[in-house]
PDB file of C-alpha atoms in Angstrom:
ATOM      1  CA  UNK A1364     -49.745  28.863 -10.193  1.00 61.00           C
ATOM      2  CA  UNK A1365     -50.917  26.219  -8.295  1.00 71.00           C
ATOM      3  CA  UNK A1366     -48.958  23.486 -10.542  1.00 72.00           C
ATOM      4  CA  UNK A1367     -46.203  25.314  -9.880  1.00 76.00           C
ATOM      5  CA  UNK A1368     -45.980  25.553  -5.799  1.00 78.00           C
ATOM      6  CA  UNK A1369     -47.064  21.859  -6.485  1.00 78.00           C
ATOM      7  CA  UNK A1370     -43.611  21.051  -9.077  1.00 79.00           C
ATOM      8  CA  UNK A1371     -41.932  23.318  -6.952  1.00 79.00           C
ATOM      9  CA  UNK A1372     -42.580  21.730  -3.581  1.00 81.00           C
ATOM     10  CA  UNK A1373     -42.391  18.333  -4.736  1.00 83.00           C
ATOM     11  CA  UNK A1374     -39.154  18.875  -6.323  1.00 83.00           C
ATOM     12  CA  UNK A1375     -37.719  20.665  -3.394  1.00 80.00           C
ATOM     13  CA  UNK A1376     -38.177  17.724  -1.452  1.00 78.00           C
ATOM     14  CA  UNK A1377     -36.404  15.267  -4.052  1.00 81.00           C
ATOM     15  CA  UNK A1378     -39.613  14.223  -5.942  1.00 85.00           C
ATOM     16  CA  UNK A1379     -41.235  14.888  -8.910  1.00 86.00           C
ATOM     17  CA  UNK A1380     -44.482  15.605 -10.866  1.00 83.00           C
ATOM     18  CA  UNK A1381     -46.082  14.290 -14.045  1.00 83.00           C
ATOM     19  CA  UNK A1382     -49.086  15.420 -15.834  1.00 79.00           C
ATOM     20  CA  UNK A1383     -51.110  13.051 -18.164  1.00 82.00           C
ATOM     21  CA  UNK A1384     -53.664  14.969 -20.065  1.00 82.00           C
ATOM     22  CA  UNK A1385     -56.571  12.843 -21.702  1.00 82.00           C
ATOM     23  CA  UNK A1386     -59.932  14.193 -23.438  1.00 83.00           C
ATOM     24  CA  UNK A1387     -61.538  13.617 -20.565  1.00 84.00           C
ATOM     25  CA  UNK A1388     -59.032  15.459 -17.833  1.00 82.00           C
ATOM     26  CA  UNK A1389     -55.718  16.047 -16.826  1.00 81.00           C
ATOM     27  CA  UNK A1390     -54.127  13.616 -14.043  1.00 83.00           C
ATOM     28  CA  UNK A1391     -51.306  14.648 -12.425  1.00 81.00           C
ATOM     29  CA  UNK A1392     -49.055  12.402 -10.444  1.00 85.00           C
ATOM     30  CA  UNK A1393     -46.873  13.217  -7.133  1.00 85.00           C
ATOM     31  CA  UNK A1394     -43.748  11.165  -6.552  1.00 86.00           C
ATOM     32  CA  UNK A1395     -41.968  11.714  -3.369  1.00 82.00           C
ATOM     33  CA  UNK A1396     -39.240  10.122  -0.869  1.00 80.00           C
ATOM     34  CA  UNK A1397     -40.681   8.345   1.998  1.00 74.00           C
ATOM     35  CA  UNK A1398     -38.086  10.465   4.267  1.00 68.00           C
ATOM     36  CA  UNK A1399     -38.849  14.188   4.009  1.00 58.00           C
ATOM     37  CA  UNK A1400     -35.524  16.370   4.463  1.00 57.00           C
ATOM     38  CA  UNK A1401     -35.711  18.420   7.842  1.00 59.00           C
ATOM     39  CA  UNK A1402     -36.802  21.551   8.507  1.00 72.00           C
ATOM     40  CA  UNK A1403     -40.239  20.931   6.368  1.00 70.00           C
ATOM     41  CA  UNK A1404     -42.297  22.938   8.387  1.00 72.00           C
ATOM     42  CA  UNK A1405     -40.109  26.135   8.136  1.00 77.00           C
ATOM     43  CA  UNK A1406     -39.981  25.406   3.863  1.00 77.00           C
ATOM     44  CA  UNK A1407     -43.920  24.457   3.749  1.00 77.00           C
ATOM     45  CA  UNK A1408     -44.894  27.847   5.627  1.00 81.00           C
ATOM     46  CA  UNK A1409     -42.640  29.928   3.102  1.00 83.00           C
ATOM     47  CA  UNK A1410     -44.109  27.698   0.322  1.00 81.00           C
ATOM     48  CA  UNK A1411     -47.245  28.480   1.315  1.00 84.00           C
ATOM     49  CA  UNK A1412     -46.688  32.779   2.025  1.00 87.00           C
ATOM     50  CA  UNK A1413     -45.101  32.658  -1.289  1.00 85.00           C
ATOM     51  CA  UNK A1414     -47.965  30.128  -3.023  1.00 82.00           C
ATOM     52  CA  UNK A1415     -50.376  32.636  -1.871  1.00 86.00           C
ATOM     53  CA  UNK A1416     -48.871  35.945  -3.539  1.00 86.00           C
ATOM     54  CA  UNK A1417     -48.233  34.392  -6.628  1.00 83.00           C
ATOM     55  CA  UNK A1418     -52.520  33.247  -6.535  1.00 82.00           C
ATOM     56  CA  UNK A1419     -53.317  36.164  -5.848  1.00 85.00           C
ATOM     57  CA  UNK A1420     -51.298  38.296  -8.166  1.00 84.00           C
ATOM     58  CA  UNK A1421     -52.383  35.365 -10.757  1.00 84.00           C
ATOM     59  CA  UNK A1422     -56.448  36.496  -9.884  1.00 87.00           C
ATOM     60  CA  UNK A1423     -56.033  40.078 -10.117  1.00 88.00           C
ATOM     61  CA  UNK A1424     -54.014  40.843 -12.899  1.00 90.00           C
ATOM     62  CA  UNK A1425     -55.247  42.832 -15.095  1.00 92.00           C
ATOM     63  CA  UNK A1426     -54.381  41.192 -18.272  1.00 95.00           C
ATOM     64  CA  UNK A1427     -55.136  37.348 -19.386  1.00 95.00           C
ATOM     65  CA  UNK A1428     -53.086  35.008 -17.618  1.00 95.00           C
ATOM     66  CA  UNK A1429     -52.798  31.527 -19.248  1.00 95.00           C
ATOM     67  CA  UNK A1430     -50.607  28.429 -18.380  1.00 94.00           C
ATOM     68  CA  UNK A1431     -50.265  25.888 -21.263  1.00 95.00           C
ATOM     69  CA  UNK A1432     -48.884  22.477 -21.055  1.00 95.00           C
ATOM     70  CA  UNK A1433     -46.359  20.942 -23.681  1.00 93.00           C
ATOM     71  CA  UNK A1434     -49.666  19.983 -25.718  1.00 92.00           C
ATOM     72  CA  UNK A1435     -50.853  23.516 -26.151  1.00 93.00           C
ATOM     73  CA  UNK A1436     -53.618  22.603 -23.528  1.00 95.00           C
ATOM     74  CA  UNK A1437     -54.693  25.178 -20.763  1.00 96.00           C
ATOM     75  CA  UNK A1438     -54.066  23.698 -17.305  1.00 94.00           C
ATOM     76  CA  UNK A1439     -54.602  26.904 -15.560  1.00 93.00           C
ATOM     77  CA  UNK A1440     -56.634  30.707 -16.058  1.00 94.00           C
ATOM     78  CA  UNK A1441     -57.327  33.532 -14.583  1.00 94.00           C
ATOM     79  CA  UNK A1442     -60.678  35.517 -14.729  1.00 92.00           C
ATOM     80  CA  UNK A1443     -59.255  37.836 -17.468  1.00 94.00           C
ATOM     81  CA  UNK A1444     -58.769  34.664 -19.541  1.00 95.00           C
ATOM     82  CA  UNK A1445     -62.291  33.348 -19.206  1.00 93.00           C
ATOM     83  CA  UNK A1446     -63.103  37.067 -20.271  1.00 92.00           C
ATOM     84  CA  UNK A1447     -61.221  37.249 -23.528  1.00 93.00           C
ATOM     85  CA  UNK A1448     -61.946  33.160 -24.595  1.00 94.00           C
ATOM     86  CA  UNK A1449     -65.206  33.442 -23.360  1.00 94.00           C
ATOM     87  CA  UNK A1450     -65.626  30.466 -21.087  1.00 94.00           C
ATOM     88  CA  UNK A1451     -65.612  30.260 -17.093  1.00 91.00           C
ATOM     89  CA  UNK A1452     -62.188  29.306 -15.530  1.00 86.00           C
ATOM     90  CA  UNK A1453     -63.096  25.471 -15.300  1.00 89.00           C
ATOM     91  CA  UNK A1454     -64.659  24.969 -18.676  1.00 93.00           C
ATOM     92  CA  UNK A1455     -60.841  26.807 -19.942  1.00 94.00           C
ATOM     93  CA  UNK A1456     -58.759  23.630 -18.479  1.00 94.00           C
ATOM     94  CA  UNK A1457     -57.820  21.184 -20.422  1.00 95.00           C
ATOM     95  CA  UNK A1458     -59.122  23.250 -23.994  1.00 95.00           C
ATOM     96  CA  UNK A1459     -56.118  23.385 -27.116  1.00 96.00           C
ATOM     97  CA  UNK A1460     -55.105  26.688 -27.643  1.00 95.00           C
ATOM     98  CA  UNK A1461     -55.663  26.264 -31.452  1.00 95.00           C
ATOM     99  CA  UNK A1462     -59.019  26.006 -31.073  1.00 95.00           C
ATOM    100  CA  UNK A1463     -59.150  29.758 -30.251  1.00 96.00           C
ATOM    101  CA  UNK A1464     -57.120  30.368 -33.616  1.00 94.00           C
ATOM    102  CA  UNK A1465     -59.109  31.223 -36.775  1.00 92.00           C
ATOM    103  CA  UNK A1466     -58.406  28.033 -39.180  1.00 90.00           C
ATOM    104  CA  UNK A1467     -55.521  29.301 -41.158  1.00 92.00           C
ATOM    105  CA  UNK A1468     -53.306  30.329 -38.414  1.00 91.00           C
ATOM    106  CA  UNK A1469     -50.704  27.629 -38.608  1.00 93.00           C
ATOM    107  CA  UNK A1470     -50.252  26.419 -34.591  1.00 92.00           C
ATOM    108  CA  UNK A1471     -47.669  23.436 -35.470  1.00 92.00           C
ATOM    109  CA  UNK A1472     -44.787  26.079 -36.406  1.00 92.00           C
ATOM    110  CA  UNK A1473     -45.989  28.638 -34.087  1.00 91.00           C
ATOM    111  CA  UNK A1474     -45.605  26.337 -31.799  1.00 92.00           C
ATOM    112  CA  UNK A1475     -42.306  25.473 -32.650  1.00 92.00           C
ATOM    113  CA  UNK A1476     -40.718  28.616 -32.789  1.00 92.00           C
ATOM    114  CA  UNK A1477     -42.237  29.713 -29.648  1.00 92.00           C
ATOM    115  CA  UNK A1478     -40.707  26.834 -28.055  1.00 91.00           C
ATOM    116  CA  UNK A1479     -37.089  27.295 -29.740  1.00 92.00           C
ATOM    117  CA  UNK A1480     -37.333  30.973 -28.973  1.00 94.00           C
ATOM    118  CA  UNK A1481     -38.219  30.718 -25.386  1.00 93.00           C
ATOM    119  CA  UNK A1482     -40.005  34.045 -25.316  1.00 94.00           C
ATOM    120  CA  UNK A1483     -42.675  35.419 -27.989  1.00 94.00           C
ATOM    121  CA  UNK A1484     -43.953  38.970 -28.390  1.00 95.00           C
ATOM    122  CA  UNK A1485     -46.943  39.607 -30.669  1.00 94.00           C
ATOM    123  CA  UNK A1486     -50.602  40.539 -31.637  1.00 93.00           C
ATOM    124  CA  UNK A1487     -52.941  37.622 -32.817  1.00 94.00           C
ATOM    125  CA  UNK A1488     -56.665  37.318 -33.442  1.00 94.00           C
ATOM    126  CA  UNK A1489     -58.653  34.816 -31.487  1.00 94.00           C
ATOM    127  CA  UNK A1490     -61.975  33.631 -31.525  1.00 94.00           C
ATOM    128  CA  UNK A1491     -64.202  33.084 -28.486  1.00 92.00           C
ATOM    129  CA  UNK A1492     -66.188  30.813 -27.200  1.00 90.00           C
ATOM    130  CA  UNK A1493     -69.037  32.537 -29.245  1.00 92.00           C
ATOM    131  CA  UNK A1494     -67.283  33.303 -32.526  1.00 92.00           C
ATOM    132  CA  UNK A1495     -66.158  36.464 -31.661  1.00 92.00           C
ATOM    133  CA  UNK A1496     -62.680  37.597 -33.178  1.00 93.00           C
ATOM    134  CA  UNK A1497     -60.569  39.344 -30.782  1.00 92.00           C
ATOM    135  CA  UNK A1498     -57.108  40.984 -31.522  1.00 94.00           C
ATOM    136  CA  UNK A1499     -55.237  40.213 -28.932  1.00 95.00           C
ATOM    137  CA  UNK A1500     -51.575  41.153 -27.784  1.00 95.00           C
ATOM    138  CA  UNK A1501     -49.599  38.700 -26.216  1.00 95.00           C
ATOM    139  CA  UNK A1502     -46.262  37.568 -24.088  1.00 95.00           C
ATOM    140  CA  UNK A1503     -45.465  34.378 -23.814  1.00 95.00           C
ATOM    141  CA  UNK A1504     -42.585  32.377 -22.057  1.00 94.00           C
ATOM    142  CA  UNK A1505     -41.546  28.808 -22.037  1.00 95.00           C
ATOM    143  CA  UNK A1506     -40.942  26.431 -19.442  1.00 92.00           C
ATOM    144  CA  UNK A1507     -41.532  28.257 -16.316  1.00 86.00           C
ATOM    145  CA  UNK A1508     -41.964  25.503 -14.671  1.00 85.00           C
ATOM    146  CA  UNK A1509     -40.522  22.444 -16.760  1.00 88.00           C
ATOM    147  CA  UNK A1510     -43.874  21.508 -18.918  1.00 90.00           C
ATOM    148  CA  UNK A1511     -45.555  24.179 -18.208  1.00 92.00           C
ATOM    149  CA  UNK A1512     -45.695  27.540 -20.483  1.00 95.00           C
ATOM    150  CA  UNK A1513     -47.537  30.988 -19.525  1.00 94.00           C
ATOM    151  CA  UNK A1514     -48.960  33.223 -21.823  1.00 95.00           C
ATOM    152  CA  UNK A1515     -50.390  36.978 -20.865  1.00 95.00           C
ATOM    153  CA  UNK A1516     -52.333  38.371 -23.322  1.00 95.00           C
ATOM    154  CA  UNK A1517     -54.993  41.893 -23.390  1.00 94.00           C
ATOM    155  CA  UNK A1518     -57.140  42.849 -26.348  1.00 92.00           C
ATOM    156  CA  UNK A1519     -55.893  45.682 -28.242  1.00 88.00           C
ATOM    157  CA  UNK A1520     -57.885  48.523 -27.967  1.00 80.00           C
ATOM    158  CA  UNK A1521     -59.681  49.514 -30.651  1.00 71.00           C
ATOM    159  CA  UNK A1522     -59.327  52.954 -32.661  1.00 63.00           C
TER     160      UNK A1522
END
């Protein structure tokens, strides 16, 4: 949520974001106009009321909250996340999704028709951090903010 206030503020004020994601990190880049529009103060205080309900509804949802970049790498999580992959919050950021996929699941068209589709509605198995294969049901939605995908996901109880 945080990359999105960010894009959203940024953009607001006729600028723009990039993110650069590398092995070791992702970098992300700010561009803005050396004349902010007026009324700033007014827009940054909203910004910042709203920026704080979305964080917080973002930490205490109930399900997995996930927010993938365009190279199926996890720039954000919440704690639910770190529960069902089974790493903290930091060690999530900057992982691939497919390495949470058994081998045979096939992540290049997956990937492809999630993005054509713009939404996706289904039950997968992952594996954890420890091996552990979870069925997992799952929401996603592209480009919620441009570049950026979310994906909500709970494990499926079992019978």
């Amino acid at each position: 949520l945080g990359l999105w206030l960010a894009h959203w503020i940024v953009t607001s004020h006729g600028g723009s974001v990039e993110a650069t994601v590398a092995d070791s990190g992702t970098t992300m880049t700010v561009s803005l106009p050396r004349k902010p529009s007026t009324n700033v103060q007014q827009q940054l205080t909203e910004l910042t009321q709203m920026r704080d309900k979305y964080q917080a509804a973002f930490e205490k949802a109930c399900d997995a909250m996930v927010m993938i970049n365009d190279e199926g790498r996890i720039v954000d999580a919440n704690s639910e996340a770190a529960a069902i992959y089974g790493l903290d919050n930091r060690a999530l950021l900057g992982q691939p999704i497919p390495r949470f996929l058994p081998d045979e699941f096939d992540f290049e068209a997956g990937w492809q028709r999630f993005q054509q589709a713009g939404t996706e509605r289904d039950t997968v198995t992952i594996v954890d951090a420890d091996d552990t294969e979870r069925a997992v049901e799952y929401t996603a939605t592209t480009d919620f903010v441009p570049g950026q995908h979310l994906l909500i996901c709970r494990e499926q109880p079992t019978e």
